[in-house]
CSV table of C-alpha atoms and ligand atoms in Angstrom, one decimal:
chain,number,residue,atom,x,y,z
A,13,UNK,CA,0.0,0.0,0.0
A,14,UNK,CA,0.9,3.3,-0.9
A,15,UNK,CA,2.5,5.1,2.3
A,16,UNK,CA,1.3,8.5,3.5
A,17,UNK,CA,3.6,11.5,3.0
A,18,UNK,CA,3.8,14.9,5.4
A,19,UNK,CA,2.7,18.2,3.7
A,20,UNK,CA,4.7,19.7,1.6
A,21,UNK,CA,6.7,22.8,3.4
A,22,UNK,CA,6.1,21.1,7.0
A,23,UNK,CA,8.7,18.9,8.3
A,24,UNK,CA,9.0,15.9,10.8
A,25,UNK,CA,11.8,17.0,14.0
A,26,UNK,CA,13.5,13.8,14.2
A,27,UNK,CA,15.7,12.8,17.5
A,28,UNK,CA,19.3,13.7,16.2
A,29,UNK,CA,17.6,17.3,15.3
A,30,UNK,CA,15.9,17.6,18.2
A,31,UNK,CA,18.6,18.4,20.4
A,32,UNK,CA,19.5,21.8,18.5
A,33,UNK,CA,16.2,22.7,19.1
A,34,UNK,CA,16.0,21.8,22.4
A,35,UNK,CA,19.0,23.6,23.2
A,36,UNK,CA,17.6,26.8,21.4
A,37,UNK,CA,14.6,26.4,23.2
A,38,UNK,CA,16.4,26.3,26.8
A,39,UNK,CA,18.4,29.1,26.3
A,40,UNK,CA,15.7,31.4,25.1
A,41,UNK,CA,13.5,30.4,28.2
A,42,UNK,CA,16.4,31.4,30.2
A,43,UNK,CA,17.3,34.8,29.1
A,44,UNK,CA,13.6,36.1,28.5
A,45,UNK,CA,12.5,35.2,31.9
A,46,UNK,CA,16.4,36.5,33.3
A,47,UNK,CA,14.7,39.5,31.3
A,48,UNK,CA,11.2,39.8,33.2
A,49,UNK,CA,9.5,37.7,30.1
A,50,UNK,CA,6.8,35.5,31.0
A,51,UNK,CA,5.4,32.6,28.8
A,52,UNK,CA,1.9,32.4,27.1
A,53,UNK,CA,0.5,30.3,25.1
A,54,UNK,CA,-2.5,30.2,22.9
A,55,UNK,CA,-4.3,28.4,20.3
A,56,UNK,CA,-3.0,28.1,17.0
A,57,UNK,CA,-6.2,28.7,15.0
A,58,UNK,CA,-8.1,32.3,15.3
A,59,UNK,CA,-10.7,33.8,13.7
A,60,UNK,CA,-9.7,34.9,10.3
A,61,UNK,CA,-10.5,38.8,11.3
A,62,UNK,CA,-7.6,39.1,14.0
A,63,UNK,CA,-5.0,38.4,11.4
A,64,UNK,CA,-6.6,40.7,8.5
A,65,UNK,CA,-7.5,43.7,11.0
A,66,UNK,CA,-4.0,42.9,12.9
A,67,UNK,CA,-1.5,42.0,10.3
A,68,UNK,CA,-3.2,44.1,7.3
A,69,UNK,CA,-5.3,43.2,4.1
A,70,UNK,CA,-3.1,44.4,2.0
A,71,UNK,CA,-0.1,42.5,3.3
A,72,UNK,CA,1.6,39.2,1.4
A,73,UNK,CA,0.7,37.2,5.0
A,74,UNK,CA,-2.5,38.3,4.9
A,75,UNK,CA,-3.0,38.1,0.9
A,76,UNK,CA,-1.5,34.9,-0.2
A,77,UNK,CA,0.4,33.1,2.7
A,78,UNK,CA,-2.6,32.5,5.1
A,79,UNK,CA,-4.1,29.2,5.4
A,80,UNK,CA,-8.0,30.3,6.1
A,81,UNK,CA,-10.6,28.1,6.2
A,82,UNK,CA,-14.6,27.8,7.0
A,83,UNK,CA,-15.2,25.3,9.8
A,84,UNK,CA,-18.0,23.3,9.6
A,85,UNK,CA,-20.7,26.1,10.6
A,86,UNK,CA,-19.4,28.1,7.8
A,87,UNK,CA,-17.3,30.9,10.4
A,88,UNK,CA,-13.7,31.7,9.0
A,89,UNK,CA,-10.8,31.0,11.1
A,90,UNK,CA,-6.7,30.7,10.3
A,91,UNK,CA,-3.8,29.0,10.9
A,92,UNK,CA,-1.9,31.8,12.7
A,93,UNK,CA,1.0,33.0,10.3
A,94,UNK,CA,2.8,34.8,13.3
A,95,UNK,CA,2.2,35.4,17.2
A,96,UNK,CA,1.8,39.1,17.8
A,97,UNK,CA,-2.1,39.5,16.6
A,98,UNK,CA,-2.8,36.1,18.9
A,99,UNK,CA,-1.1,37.8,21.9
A,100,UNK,CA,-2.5,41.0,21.8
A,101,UNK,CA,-5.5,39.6,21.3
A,102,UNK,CA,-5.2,37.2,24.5
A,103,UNK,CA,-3.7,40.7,26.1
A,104,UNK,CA,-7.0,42.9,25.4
A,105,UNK,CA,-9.1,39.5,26.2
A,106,UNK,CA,-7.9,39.3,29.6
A,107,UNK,CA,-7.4,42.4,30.6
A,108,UNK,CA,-3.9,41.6,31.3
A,109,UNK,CA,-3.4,45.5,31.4
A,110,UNK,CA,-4.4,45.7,34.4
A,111,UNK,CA,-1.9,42.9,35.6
A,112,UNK,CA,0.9,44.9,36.8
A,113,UNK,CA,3.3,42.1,36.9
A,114,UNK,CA,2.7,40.5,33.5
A,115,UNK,CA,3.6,42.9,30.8
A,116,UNK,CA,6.4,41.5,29.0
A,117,UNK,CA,5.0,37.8,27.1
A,118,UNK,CA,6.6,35.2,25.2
A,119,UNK,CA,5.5,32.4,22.8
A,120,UNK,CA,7.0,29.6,21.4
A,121,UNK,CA,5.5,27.7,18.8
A,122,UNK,CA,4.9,26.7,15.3
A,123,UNK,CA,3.8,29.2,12.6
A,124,UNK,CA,1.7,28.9,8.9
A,125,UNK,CA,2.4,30.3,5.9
A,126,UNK,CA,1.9,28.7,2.3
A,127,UNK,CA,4.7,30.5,0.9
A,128,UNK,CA,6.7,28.7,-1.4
A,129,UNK,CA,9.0,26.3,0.6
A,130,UNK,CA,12.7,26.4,0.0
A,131,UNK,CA,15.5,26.0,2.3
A,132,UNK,CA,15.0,28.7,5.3
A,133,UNK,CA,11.5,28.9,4.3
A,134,UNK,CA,8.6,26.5,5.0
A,135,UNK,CA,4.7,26.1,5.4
A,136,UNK,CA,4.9,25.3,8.9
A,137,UNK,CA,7.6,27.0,10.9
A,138,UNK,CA,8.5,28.1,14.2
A,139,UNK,CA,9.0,31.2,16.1
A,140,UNK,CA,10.4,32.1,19.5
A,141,UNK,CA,8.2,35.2,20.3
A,142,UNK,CA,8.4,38.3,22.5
A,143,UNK,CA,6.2,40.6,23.2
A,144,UNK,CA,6.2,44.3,25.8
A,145,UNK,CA,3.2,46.6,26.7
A,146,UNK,CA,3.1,49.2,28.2
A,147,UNK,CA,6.3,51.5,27.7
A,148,UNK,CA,7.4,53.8,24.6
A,149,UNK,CA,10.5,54.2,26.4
A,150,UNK,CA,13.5,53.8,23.9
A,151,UNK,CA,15.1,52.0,26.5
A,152,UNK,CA,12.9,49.5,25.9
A,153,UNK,CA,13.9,49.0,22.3
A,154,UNK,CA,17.3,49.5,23.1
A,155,UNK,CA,17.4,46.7,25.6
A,156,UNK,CA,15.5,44.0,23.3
A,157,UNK,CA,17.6,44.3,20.4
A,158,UNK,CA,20.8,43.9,23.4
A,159,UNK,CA,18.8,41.1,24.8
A,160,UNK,CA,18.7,39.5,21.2
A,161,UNK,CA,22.3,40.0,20.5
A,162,UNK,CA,23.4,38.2,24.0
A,163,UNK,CA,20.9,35.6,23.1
A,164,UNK,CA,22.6,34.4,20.0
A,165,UNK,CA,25.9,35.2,21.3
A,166,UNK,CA,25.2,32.5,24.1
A,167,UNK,CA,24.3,30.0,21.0
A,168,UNK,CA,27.2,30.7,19.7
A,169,UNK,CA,26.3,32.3,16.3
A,170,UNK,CA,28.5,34.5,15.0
A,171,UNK,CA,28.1,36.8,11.5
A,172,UNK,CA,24.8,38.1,11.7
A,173,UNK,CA,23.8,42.0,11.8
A,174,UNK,CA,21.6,43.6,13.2
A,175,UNK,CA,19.5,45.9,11.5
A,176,UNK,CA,17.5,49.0,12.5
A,177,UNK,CA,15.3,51.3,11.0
A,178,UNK,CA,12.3,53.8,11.8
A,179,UNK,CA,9.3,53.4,9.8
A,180,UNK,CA,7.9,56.6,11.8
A,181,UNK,CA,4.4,57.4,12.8
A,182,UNK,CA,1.1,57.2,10.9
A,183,UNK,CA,1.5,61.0,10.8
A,184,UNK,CA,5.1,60.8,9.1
A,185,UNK,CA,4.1,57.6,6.9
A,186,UNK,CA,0.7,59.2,5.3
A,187,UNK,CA,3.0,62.8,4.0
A,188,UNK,CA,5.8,59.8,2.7
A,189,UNK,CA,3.6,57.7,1.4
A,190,UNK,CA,2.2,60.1,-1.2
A,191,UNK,CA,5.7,61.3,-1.9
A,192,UNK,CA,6.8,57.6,-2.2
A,193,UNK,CA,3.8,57.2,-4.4
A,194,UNK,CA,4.4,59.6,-7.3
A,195,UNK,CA,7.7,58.5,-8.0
A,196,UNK,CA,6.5,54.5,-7.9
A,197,UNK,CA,4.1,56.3,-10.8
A,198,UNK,CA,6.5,58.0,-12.8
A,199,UNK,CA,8.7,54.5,-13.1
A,200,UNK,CA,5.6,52.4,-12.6
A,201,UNK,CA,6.9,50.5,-16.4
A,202,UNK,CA,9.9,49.4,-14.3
A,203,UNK,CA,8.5,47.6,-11.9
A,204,UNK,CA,7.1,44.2,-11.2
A,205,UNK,CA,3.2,43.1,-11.5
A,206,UNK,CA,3.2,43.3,-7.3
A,207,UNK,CA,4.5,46.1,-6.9
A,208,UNK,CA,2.4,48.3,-9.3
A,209,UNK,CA,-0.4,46.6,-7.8
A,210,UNK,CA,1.8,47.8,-4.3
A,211,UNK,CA,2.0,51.1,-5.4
A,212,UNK,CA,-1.9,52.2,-4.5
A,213,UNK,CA,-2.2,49.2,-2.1
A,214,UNK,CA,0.8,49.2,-0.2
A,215,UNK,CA,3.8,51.1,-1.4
A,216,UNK,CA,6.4,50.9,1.5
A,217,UNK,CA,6.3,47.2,0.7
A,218,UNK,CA,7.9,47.9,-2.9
A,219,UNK,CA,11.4,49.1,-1.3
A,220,UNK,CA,12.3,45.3,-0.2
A,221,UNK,CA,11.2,43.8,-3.7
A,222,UNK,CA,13.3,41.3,-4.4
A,223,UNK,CA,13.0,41.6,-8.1
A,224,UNK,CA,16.0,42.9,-9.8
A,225,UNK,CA,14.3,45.6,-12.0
A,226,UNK,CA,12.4,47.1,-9.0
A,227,UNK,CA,15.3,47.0,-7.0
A,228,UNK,CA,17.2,49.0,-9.4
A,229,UNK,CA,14.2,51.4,-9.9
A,230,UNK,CA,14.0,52.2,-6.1
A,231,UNK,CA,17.9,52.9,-6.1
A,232,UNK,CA,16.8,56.5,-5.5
A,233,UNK,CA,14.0,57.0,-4.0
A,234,UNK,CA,12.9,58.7,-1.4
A,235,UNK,CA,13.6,57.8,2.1
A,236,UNK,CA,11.3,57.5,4.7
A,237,UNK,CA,13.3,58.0,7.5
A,238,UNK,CA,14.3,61.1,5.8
A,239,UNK,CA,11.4,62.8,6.2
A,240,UNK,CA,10.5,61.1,9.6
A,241,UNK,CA,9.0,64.0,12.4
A,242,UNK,CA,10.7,64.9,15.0
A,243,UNK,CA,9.2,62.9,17.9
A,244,UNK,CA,10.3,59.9,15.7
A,245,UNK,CA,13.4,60.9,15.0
A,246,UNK,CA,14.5,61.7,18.9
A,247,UNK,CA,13.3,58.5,19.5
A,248,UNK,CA,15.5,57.1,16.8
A,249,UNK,CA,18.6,58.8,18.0
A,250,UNK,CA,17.8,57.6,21.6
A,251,UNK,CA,17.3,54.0,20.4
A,252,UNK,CA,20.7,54.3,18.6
A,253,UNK,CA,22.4,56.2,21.7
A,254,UNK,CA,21.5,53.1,24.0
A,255,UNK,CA,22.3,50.4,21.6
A,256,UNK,CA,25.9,52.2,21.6
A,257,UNK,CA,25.6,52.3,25.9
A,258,UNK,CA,24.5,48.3,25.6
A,259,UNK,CA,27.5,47.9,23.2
A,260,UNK,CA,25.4,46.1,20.7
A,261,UNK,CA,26.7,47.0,17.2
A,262,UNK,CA,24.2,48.2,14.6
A,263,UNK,CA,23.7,49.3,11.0
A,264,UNK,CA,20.7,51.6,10.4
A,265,UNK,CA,19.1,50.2,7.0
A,266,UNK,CA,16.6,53.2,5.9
A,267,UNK,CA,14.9,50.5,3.2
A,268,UNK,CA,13.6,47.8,6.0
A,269,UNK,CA,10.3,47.9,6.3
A,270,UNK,CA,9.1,44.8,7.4
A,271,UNK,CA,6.2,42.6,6.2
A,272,UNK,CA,3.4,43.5,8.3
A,273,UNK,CA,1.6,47.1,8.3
A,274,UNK,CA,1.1,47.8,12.9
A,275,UNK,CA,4.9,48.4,12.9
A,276,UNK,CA,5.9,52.0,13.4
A,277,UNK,CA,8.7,53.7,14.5
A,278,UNK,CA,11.6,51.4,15.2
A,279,UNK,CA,11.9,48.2,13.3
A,280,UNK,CA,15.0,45.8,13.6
A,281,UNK,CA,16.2,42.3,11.7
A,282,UNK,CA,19.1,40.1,12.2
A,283,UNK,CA,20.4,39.7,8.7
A,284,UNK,CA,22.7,36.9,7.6
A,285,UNK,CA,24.6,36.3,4.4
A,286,UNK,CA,24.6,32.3,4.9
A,287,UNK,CA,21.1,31.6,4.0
A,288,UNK,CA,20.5,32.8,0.3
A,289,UNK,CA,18.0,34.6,-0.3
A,290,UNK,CA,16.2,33.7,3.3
A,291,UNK,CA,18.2,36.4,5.1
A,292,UNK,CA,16.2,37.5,8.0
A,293,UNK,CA,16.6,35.0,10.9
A,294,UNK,CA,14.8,37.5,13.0
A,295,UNK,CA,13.0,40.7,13.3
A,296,UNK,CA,10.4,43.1,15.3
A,297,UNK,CA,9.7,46.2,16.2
A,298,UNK,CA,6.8,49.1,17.5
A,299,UNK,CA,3.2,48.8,17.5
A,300,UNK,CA,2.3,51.4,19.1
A,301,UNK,CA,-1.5,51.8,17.5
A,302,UNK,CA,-2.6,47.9,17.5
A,303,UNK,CA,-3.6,46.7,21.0
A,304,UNK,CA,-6.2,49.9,20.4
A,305,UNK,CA,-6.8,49.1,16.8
A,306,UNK,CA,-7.4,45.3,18.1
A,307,UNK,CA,-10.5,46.8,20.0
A,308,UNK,CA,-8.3,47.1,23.7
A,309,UNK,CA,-6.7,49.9,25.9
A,310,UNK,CA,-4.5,52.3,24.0
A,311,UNK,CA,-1.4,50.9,24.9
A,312,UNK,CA,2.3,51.2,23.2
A,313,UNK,CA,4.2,47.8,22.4
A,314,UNK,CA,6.6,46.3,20.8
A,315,UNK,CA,8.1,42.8,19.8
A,316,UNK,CA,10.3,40.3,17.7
A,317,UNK,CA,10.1,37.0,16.5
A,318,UNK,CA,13.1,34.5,15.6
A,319,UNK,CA,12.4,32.0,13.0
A,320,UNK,CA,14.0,28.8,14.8
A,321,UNK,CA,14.7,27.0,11.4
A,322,UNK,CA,16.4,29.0,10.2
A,323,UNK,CA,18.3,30.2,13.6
A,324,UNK,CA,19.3,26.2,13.7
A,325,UNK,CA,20.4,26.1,10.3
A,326,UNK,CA,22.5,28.6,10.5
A,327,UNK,CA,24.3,27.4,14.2
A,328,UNK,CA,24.4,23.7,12.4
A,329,UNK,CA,26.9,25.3,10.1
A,330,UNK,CA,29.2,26.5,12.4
A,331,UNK,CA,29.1,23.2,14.2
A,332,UNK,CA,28.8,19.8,12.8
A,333,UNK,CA,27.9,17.8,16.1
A,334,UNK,CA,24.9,18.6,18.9
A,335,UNK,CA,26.7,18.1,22.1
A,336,UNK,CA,25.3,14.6,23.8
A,337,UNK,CA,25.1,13.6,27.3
A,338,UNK,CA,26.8,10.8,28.5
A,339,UNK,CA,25.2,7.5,27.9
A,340,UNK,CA,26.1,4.1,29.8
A,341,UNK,CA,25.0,0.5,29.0
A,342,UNK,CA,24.9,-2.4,30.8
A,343,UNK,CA,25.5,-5.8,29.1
A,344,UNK,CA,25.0,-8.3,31.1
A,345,UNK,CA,25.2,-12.1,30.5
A,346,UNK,CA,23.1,-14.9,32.1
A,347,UNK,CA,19.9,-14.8,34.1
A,348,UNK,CA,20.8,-13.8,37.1
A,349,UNK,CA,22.7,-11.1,35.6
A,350,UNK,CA,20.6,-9.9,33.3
A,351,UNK,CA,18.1,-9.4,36.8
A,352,UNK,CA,20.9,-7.2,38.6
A,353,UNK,CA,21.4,-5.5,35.4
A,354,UNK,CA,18.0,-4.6,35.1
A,355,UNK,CA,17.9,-3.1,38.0
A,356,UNK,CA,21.1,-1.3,37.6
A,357,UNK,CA,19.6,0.4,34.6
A,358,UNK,CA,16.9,2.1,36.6
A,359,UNK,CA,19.4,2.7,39.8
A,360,UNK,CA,21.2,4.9,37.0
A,361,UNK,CA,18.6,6.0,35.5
A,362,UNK,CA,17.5,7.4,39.1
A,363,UNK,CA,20.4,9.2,39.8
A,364,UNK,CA,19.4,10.7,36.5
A,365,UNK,CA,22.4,9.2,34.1
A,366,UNK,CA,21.2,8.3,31.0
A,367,UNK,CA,21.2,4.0,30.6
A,368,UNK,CA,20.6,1.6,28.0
A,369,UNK,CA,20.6,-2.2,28.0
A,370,UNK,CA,19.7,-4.8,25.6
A,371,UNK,CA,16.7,-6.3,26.6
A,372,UNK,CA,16.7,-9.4,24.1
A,373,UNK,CA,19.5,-11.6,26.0
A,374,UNK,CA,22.1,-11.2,23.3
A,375,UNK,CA,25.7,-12.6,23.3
A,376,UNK,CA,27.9,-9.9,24.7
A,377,UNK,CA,29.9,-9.2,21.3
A,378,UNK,CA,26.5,-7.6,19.8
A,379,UNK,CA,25.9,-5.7,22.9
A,380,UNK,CA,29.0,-4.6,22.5
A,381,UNK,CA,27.9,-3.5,19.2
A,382,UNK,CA,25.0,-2.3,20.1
A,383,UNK,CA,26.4,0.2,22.7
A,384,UNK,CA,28.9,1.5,20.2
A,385,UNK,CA,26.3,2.0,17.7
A,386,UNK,CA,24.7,4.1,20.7
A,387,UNK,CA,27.9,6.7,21.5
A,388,UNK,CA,27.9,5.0,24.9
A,389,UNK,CA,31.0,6.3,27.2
A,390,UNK,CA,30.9,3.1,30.0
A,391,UNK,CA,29.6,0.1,29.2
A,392,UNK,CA,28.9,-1.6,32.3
A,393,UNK,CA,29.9,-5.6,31.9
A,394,UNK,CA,28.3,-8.1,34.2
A,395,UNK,CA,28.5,-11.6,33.6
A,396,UNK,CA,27.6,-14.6,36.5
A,397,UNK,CA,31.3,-14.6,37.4
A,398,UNK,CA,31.5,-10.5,38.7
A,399,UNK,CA,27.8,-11.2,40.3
A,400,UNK,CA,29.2,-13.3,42.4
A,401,UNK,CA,32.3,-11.9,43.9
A,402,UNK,CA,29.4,-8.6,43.8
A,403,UNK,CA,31.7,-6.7,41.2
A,404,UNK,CA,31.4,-5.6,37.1
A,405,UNK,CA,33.7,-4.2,34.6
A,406,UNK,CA,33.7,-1.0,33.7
A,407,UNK,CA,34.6,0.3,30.5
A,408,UNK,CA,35.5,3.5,29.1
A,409,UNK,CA,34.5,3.7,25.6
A,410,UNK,CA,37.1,6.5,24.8
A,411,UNK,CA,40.3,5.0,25.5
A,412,UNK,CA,39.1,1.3,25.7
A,413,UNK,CA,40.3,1.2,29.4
A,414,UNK,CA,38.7,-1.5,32.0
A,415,UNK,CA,38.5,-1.3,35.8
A,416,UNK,CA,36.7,-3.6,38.4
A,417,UNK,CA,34.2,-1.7,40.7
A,418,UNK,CA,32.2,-2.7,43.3
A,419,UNK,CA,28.6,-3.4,41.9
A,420,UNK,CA,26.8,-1.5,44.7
A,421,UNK,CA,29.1,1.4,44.0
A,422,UNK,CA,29.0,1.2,40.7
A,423,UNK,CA,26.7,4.1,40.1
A,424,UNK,CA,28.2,6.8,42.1
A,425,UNK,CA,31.5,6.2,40.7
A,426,UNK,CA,29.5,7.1,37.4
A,427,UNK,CA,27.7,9.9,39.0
A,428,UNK,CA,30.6,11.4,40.2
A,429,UNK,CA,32.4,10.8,36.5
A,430,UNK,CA,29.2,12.6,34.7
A,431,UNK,CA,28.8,15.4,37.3
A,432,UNK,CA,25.2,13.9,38.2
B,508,AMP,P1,8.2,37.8,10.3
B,508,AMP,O1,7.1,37.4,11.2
B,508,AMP,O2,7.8,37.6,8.8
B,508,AMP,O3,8.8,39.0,10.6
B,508,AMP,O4,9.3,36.6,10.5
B,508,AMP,C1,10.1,36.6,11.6
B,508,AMP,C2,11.1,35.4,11.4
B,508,AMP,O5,10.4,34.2,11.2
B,508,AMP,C3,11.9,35.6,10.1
B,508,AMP,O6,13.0,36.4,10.3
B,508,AMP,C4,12.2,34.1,9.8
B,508,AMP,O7,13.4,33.7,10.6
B,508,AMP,C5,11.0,33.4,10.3
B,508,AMP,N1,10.2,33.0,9.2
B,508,AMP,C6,9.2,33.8,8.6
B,508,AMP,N2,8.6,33.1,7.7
B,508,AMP,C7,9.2,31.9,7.6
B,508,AMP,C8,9.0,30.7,6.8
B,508,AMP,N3,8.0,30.6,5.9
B,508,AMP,N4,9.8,29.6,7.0
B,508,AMP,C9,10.7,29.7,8.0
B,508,AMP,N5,10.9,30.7,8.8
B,508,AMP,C10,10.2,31.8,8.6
């Protein structure tokens, strides 16, 4: 029979992957709540409306990536394609404004978009989330990009930038955006099917076109953050003046604008040069107008969202091998050793060292075999001659040295080896 396949664009985490993303995992948990974060989760199908009214109509997420669908009484609900509309809305649904603690949120989780998969970019993905209310304090912004750059410094990733850019207010945006639009319409033959459709729909979104021609179309044009007021730009030249305090490097890319229409004033990506045309392993920034616009208090916020895939990709590259704990096995010959065994196994397992044996009563060569097939470090060798003098072999994979322990010793010499 014909054997059933995943969907296209999502992907099985097998054990040998896992690890990476465990370890990604552990790390964030530990520097976001060091940081005052606390988790949420919540589901991952909406309402259709959140993500329209919160991400934008007029967006690619919102216009082609989402998976939308009518349940079975005919009301439209989503796949969430990102975090932030979900968590506002969770914010505003709880009143968590009023929570004095719980301001600062994050989300882990898995992500849909039917974009095209390739490498870096899939149909189901996953995000490590973060999300602050409350403050429009550029110290805020400051301290999440320094937050982010610690973060992947402690992973060990090295060669990505960090980009940062103001997109301004509505105010600034709606005098640039009829500036930006006239000269879209004066080269409007250069440019791509999207983005002359962008140009009355959306035209901020045609300065990252990746299309060649519209790239070299936009080579001049205006600048947003030229013409940005100034409220927006003090709040720049703070955010920039604190990333320089937090000695977080920085290059200010005045073409970033993001995907997604709440952001204002800053916006920030991590860029790399070792995914192709995937660059972005992250990104965030202000939202100053959605939590009202979502239907709740008129408070500021602000956020990011890593994409883990590509975050373990790129870490993969730099090193071949995720690190393993130390493993020990226990081959054991004959009945009566094979019962003590047993139990060994759990006694180590208790102590909480990781232990294998072979439970189908194999002659010791293949358990051997077995346990190098397994990256062991010890194997632990008990046949009916060391049970009875109440003793076993123990064997250091590494340097193929033996020793004779005491069996009811046996697992503290190990615990004190592993540091358990
Ligand atoms: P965005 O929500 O579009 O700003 O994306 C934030 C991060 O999520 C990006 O920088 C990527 O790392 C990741 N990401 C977004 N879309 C995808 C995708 N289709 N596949 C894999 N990762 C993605």
């Amino acid at each position: 029979m014909e054997s059933i396949q995943a969907i296209k664009g999502m992907n099985d985490i097998l054990p040998g992957q896992i690890e990476w993303w465990q370890r990604v995992e552990r790390e964030a948990r530990r520097i976001l709540e060091d940081f005052g974060y606390r988790e949420i989760r919540t589901p991952v199908v909406e309402k259709l409306e959140l993500f329209s009214r919160g991400i934008g109509e007029s967006t690619d997420v919102v216009e082609k990536e989402m998976y939308a669908f009518p349940d079975r009484k005919g009301e439209w609900l989503a796949l969430r394609p990102e975090a932030t509309a979900s968590v506002v809305r969770a914010y505003i649904q709880h009143n968590l404004q009023a929570d004095a603690v719980a301001q600062k949120f994050y989300a882990i989780g898995p992500m849909f978009r039917h974009e095209r998969p390739q490498k870096g970019r899939y149909r189901q993905f996953h995000q490590i989330d973060a999300e602050v209310f409350g403050t429009d304090d550029p110290m805020l912004d400051a301290e999440i990009m320094y937050m982010l750059r610690l973060y992947l410094e402690r992973l060990g990733l090295s060669g990505v930038v960090l980009h940062v850019n103001s997109l301004g207010c509505p105010e600034c945006r709606k005098s640039y955006r009829a500036v930006l639009q006239e000269f879209l319409e004066q080269r409007s033959e250069g440019l791509c099917p999207d983005c002359q459709r962008r140009t009355r729909t959306n035209p901020l979104r045609t300065l990252d076109c990746k299309v060649d021609r519209c790239r070299e179309a936009l080579r001049d044009a205006p600048l947003l953050l030229d013409s940005i007021c100034t409220d927006c730009a003090d709040h720049f030249d703070r955010v920039k003046s604190y990333l320089e305090l937090l000695r977080t490097p920085y290059e200010v890319d005045p073409r970033m604008v993001r995907g997604l229409d709440y952001y204002m004033r800053t916006t920030f990506e991590i860029i790399t040069d070792r995914l192709g045309t995937q660059n972005a392993v992250g990104g965030g920034g202000r939202y100053n107008g959605l939590v009202r616009d979502l239907g709740g208090p008129d408070v500021p916020g602000i956020g990011f969202a890593i994409g883990m895939e590509r975050l373990i990709l790129l870490l993969q590259q730099e090193r071949e091998e995720t690190p393993r704990r130390p493993v020990a096995f226990v081959a054991a010959l004959g009945d009566l050793a094979r019962q003590r065994g047993f139990l060994l196994v759990q006694e180590l397992r208790e102590k909480g060292i990781e232990a294998e044996m072979d439970y189908e009563g194999r002659s010791l060569k293949s358990q051997m075999r077995r346990a190098d097939r397994l990256g062991t470090r010890h194997v632990l060798i008990l046949g009916e001659e060391e049970l009875k003098r109440d003793e076993i072999q123990l064997r250091d994979m590494a340097d193929k040295s033996q020793a004779v322990v005491p069996l009811d010793s046996v697992t503290d010499t190990l615990s004190k080896i592993y540091g358990r």
